[in-house]
Coordinates of C-alpha atoms and ligand atoms in Angstrom, one line a residue:
X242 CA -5.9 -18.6 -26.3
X243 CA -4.9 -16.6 -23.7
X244 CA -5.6 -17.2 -20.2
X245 CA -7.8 -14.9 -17.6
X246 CA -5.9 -14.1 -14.7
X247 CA -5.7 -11.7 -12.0
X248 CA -2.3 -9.9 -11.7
X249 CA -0.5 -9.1 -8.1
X250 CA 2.8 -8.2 -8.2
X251 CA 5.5 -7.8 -5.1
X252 CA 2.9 -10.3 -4.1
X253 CA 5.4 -11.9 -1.3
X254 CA 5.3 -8.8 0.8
X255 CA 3.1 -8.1 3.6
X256 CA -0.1 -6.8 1.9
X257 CA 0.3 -9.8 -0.9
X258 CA -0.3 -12.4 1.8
X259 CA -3.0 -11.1 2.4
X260 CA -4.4 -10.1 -0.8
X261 CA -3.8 -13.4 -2.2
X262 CA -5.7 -15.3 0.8
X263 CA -9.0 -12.6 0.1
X264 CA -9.1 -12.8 -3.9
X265 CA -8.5 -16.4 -3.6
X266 CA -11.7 -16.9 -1.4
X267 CA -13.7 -14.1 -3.1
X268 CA -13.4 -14.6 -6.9
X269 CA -13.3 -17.3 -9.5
X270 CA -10.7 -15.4 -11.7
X271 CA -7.2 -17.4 -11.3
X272 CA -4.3 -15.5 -9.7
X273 CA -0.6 -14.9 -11.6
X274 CA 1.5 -13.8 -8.6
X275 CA 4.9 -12.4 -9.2
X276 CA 7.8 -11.6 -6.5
X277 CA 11.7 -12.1 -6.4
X278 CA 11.2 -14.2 -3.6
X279 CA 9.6 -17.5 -3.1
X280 CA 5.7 -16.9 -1.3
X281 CA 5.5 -17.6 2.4
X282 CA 4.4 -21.9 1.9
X283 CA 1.1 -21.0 3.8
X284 CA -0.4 -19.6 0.4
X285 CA 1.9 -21.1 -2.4
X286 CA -1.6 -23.3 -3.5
X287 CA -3.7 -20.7 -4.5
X288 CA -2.1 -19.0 -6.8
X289 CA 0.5 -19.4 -10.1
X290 CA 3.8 -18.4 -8.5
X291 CA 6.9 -16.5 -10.7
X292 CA 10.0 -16.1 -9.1
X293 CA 10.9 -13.0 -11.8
X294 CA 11.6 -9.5 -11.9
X295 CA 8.9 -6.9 -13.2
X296 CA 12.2 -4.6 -14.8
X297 CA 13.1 -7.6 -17.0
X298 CA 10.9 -6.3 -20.7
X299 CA 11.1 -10.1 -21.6
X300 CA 9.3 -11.1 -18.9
X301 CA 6.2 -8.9 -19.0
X302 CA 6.0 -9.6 -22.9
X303 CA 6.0 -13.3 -22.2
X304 CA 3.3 -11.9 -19.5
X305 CA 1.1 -10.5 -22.4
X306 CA 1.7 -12.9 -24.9
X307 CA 0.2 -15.9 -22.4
X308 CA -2.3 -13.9 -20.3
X309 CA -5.4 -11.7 -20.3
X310 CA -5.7 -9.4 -17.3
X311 CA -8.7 -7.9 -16.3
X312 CA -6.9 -6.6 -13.1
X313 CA -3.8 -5.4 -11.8
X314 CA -2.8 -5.5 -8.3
X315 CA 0.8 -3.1 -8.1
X316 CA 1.9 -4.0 -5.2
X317 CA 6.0 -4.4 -5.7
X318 CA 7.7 -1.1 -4.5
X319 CA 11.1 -0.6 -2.6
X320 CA 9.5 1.6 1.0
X321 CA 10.5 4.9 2.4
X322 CA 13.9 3.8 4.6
X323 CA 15.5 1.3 2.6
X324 CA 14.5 4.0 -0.8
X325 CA 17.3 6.3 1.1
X326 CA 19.9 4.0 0.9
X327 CA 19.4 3.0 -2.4
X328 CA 17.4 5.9 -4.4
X329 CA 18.8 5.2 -7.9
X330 CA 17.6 1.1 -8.1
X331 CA 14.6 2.3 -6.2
X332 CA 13.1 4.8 -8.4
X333 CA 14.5 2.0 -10.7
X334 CA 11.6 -0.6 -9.1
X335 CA 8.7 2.0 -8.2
X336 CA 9.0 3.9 -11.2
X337 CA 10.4 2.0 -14.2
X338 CA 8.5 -0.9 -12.7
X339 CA 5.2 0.8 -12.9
X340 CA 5.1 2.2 -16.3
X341 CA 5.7 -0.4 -17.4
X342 CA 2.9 -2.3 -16.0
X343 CA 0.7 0.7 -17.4
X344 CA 2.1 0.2 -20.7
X345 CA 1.1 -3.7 -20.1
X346 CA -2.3 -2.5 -18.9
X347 CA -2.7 0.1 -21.4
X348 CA -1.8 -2.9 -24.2
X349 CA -4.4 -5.6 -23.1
X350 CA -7.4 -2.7 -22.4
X351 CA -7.1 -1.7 -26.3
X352 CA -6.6 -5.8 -27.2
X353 CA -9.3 -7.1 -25.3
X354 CA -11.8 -3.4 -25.9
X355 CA -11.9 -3.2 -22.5
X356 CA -10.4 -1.7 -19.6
X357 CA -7.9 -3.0 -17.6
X358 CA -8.0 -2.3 -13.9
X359 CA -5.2 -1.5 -12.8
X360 CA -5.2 -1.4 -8.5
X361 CA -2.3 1.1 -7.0
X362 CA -1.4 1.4 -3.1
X363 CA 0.1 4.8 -2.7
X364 CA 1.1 5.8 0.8
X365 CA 0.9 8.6 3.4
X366 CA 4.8 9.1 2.5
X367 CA 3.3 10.9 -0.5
X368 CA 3.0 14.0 1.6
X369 CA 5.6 16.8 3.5
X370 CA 4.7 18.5 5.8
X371 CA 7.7 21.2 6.2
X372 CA 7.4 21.6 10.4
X373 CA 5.5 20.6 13.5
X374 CA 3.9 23.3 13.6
X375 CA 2.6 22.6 10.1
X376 CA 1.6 19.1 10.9
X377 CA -0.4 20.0 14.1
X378 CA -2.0 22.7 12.1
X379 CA -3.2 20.5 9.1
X380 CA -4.2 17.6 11.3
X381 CA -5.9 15.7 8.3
X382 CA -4.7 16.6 5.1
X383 CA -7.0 16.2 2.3
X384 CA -5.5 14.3 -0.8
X385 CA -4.2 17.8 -3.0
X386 CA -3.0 19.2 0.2
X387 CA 0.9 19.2 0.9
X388 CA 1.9 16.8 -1.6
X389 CA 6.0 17.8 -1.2
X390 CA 7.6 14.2 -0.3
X391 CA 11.0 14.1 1.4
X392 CA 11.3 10.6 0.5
X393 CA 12.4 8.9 -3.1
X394 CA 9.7 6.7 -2.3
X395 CA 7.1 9.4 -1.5
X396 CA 8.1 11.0 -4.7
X397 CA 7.9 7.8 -6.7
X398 CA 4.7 6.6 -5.4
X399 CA 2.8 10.5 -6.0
X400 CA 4.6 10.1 -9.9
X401 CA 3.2 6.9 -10.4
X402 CA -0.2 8.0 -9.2
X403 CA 0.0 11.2 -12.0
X404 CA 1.5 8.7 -14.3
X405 CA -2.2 6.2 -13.7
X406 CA -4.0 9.1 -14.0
X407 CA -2.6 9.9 -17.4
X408 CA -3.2 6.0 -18.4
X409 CA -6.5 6.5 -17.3
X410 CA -7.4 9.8 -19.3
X411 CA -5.0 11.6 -21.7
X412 CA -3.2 8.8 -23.3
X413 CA -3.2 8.9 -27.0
X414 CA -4.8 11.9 -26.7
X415 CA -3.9 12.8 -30.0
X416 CA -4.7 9.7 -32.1
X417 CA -7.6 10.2 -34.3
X418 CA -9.8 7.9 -31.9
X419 CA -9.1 7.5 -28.5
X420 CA -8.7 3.8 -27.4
X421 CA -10.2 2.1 -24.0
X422 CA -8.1 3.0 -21.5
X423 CA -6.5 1.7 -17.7
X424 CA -9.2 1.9 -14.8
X425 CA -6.4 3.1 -12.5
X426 CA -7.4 3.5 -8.8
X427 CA -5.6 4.7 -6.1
X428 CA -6.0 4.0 -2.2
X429 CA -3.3 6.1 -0.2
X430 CA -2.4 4.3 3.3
X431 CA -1.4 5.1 6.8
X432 CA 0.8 2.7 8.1
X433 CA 0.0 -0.7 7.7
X434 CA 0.3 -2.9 11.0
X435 CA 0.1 -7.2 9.9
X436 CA -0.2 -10.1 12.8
X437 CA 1.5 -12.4 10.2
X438 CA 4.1 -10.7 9.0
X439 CA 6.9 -8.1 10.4
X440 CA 7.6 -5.2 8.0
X441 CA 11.0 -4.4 6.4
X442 CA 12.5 -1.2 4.9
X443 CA 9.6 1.3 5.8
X444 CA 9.2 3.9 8.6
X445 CA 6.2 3.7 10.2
X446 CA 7.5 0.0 10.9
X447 CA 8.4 1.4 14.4
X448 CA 4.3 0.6 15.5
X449 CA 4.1 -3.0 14.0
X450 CA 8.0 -4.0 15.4
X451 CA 7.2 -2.8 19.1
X452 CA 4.2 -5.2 18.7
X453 CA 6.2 -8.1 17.2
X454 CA 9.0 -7.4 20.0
X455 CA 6.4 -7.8 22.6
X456 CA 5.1 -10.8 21.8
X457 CA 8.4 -12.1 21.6
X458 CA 9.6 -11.4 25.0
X459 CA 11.6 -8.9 23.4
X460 CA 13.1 -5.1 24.3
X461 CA 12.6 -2.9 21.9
X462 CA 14.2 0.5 21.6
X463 CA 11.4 2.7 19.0
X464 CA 13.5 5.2 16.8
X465 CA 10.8 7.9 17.0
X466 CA 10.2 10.4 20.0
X467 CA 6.9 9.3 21.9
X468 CA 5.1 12.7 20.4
X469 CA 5.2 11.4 17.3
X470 CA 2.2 11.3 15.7
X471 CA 0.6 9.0 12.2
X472 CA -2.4 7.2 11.5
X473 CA -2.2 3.3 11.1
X474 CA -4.2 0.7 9.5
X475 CA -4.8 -3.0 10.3
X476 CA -4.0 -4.9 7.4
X477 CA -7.4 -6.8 7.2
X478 CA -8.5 -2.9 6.6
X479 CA -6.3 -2.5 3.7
X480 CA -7.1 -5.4 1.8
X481 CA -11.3 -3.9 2.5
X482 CA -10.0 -0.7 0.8
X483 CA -8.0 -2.4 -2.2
X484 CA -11.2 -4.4 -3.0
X485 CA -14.0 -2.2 -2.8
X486 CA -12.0 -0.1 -4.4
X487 CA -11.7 -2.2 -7.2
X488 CA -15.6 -3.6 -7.1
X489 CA -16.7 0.1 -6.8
X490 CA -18.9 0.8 -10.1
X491 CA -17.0 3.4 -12.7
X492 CA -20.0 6.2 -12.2
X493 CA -19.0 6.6 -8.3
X494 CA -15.4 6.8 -8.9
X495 CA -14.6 10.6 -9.2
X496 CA -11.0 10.9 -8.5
X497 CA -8.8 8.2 -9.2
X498 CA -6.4 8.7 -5.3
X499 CA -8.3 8.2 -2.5
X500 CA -6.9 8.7 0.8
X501 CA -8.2 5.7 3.4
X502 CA -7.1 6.0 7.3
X503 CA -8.6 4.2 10.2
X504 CA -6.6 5.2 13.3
X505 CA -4.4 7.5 14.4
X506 CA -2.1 6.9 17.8
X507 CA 1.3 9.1 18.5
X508 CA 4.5 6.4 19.2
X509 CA 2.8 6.6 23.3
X510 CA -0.3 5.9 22.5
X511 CA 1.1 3.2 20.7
X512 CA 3.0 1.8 23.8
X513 CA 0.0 2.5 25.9
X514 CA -2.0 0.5 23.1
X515 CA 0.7 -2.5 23.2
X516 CA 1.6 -2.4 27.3
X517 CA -2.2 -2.9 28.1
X518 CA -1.5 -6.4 25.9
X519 CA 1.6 -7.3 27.0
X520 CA 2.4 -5.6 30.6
X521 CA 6.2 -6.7 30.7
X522 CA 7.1 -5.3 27.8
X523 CA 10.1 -3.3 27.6
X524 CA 9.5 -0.6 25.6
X525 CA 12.2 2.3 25.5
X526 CA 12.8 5.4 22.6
X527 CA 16.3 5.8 21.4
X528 CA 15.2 8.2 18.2
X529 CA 16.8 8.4 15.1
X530 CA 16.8 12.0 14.3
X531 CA 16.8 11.2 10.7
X532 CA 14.4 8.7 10.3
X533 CA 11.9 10.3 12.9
X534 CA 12.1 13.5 10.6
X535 CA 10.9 11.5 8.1
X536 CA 7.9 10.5 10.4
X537 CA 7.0 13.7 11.0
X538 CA 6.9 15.3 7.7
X539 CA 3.9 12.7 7.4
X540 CA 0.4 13.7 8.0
X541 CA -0.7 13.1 11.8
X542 CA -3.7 12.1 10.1
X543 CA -5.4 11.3 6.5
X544 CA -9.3 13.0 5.6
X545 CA -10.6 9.9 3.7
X546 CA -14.2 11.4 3.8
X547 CA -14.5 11.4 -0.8
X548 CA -13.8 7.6 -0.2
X549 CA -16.6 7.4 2.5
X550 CA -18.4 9.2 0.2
X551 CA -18.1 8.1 -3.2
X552 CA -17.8 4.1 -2.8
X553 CA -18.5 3.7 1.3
X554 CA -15.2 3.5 2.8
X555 CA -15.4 2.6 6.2
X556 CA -13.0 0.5 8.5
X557 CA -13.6 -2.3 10.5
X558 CA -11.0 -1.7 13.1
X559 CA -10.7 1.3 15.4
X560 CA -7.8 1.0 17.3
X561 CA -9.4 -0.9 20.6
X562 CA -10.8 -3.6 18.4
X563 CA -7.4 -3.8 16.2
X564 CA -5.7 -4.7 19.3
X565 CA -8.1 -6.5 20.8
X566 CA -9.8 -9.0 18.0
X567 CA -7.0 -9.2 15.2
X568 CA -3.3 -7.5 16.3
X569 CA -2.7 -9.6 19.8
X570 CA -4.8 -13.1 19.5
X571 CA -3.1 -13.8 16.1
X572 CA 0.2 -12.4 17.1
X573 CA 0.1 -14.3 20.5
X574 CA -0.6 -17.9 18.4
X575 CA 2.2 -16.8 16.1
X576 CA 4.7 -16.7 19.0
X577 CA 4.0 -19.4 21.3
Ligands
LIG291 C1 6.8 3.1 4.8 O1 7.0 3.3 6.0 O2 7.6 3.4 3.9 C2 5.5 2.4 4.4 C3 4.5 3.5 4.1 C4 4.0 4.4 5.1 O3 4.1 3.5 3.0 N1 5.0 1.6 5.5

């Protein structure tokens, strides 16, 4: 027999942690985590742990032959700076890696006769603004709106939500009878700010590092101008959205990418935001023209108003109560 089991993979980066510690409280299904890396120790007990790649074929048939998944939390990706450096292994990872966890997915939903649900963060690098003048304009883009990337890992992460979609509704379309398909959903994020952990390889990271830096006692020079304008998230926020996404019932769902936002500060409001915490922090702005232009072909802000609508989307952090109740008291324990 196989064994149930919740899937999360890239499950030792920053949202993992967290995921792990909420589905771990919240359900009774067992959780298969899978990562390159080693977990942080703090949740290695609640979960099965494989050190293993998710582009080794071997691996995810030994996957299917000893586990039944009734969901799939996607998390592994390579993000939007470190992508640039790299684009070929990192279409490799968010790509490859994705189909074929849909082709996994796809497998167990016909096996078992039912669906698979398969759980996706996309990101606000999915859109491209061309200009500033363009951004300011369309102030909260709406999910269809502006989807032209810059980014490999923009482009990769819009693929791979056209790639859910078609697991969802048009594969096989062809055979005689359809079979039961993926339950792909989608949540698009802002940037994603963590009092536990320090993000690596993305571009928003500029917000959660000034944070860290402060809390340290450290300088830190932010690579975007202070004008510079996205929406961020607190990561207690994101993990809401991933799971009531996933609980929401199949008759409310009626698009499978949902954009999700709660917050969103230019790089000086940011400041302002982190100096009112920590008044000797030294916070200066030596931009880097080409990551900034990265920044600012992103949306200055998401409309999440069909996930308010269709499964009640609504975050528990505005930016006051971000900073006040979750960001600085856990960030200040961390550090002293
Ligand atoms: C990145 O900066 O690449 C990520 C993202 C916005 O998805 N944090």
């Amino acid at each position: 027999m196989r064994k149930k089991a919740i899937l999360i993979t890239g499950a030792a980066g920053e949202i993992g942690h967290a995921l792990i510690e909420a589905l771990s409280k919240n359900g009774k299904t067992p959780l298969l985590t899978l990562d390159l890396e080693p977990l942080p120790e703090d949740v290695r007990g609640l979960t099965t742990h494989w050190e293993a790649d998710i582009l080794d074929q071997k691996l995810l048939d030994r996957l299917v032959s000893e586990y039944e998944f009734d969901a799939i939390y996607h998390l592994a990706a390579l993000l939007s700076t470190r992508g640039e450096f790299s684009p070929g292994i990192t279409h490799q990872v968010n790509v490859n890696g994705t189909m074929g966890l849909l082709r996994l997915a796809a497998e167990q939903s016909e096996w078992r006769q039912k669906p698979v649900q398969f759980i996706f963060p996309s990101s606000i690098a999915v859109y491209g603004l061309p200009d500033l003048e363009t951004k300011t304009q369309y102030a909260r883009v709406r999910e269809w709106e502006w989807n032209y990337p810059r980014t490999m890992y923009g482009a990769n992460k819009l693929y791979c939500e056209l790639l859910g979609i078609y697991f969802s509704e048009y594969y096989r379309q062809l055979a005689a009878e359809q079979p039961v398909m993926v339950d792909f959903r989608a949540v698009r994020f802002p940037g994603l700010i963590s009092a536990f952990t320090i993000p690596s390889g993305g571009t928003s990271d500029y917000g959660p590092e000034m944070l860290h830096a402060a809390a340290k006692g450290e300088p830190y020079a932010c690579f975007v101008r202070p004008d510079v304008r996205i929406p961020f998230m607190a990561m207690p926020d994101a993990i809401k959205a991933l799971l009531n996404l996933a609980a929401a019932p199949a008759e409310a769902i009626c698009q499978r990418v949902y954009n999700v936002t709660s917050f969103s500060l230019s790089a000086e409001e940011f400041k302002g935001w982190v100096l009112k915490f920590f008044p000797d922090a030294e916070i200066t702005h030596a931009p880097d023209l080409k990551r900034q232009a990265i920044v600012d072909s992103w949306a200055a802000d998401m409309d999440d108003s069909a996930a308010r609508r269709d499964w009640g989307w609504q975050p528990d952090y505005d930016a006051q109560r971000a900073f006040e109740e979750y960001l600085v008291p856990n960030i200040t324990k961390r550090y002293q």
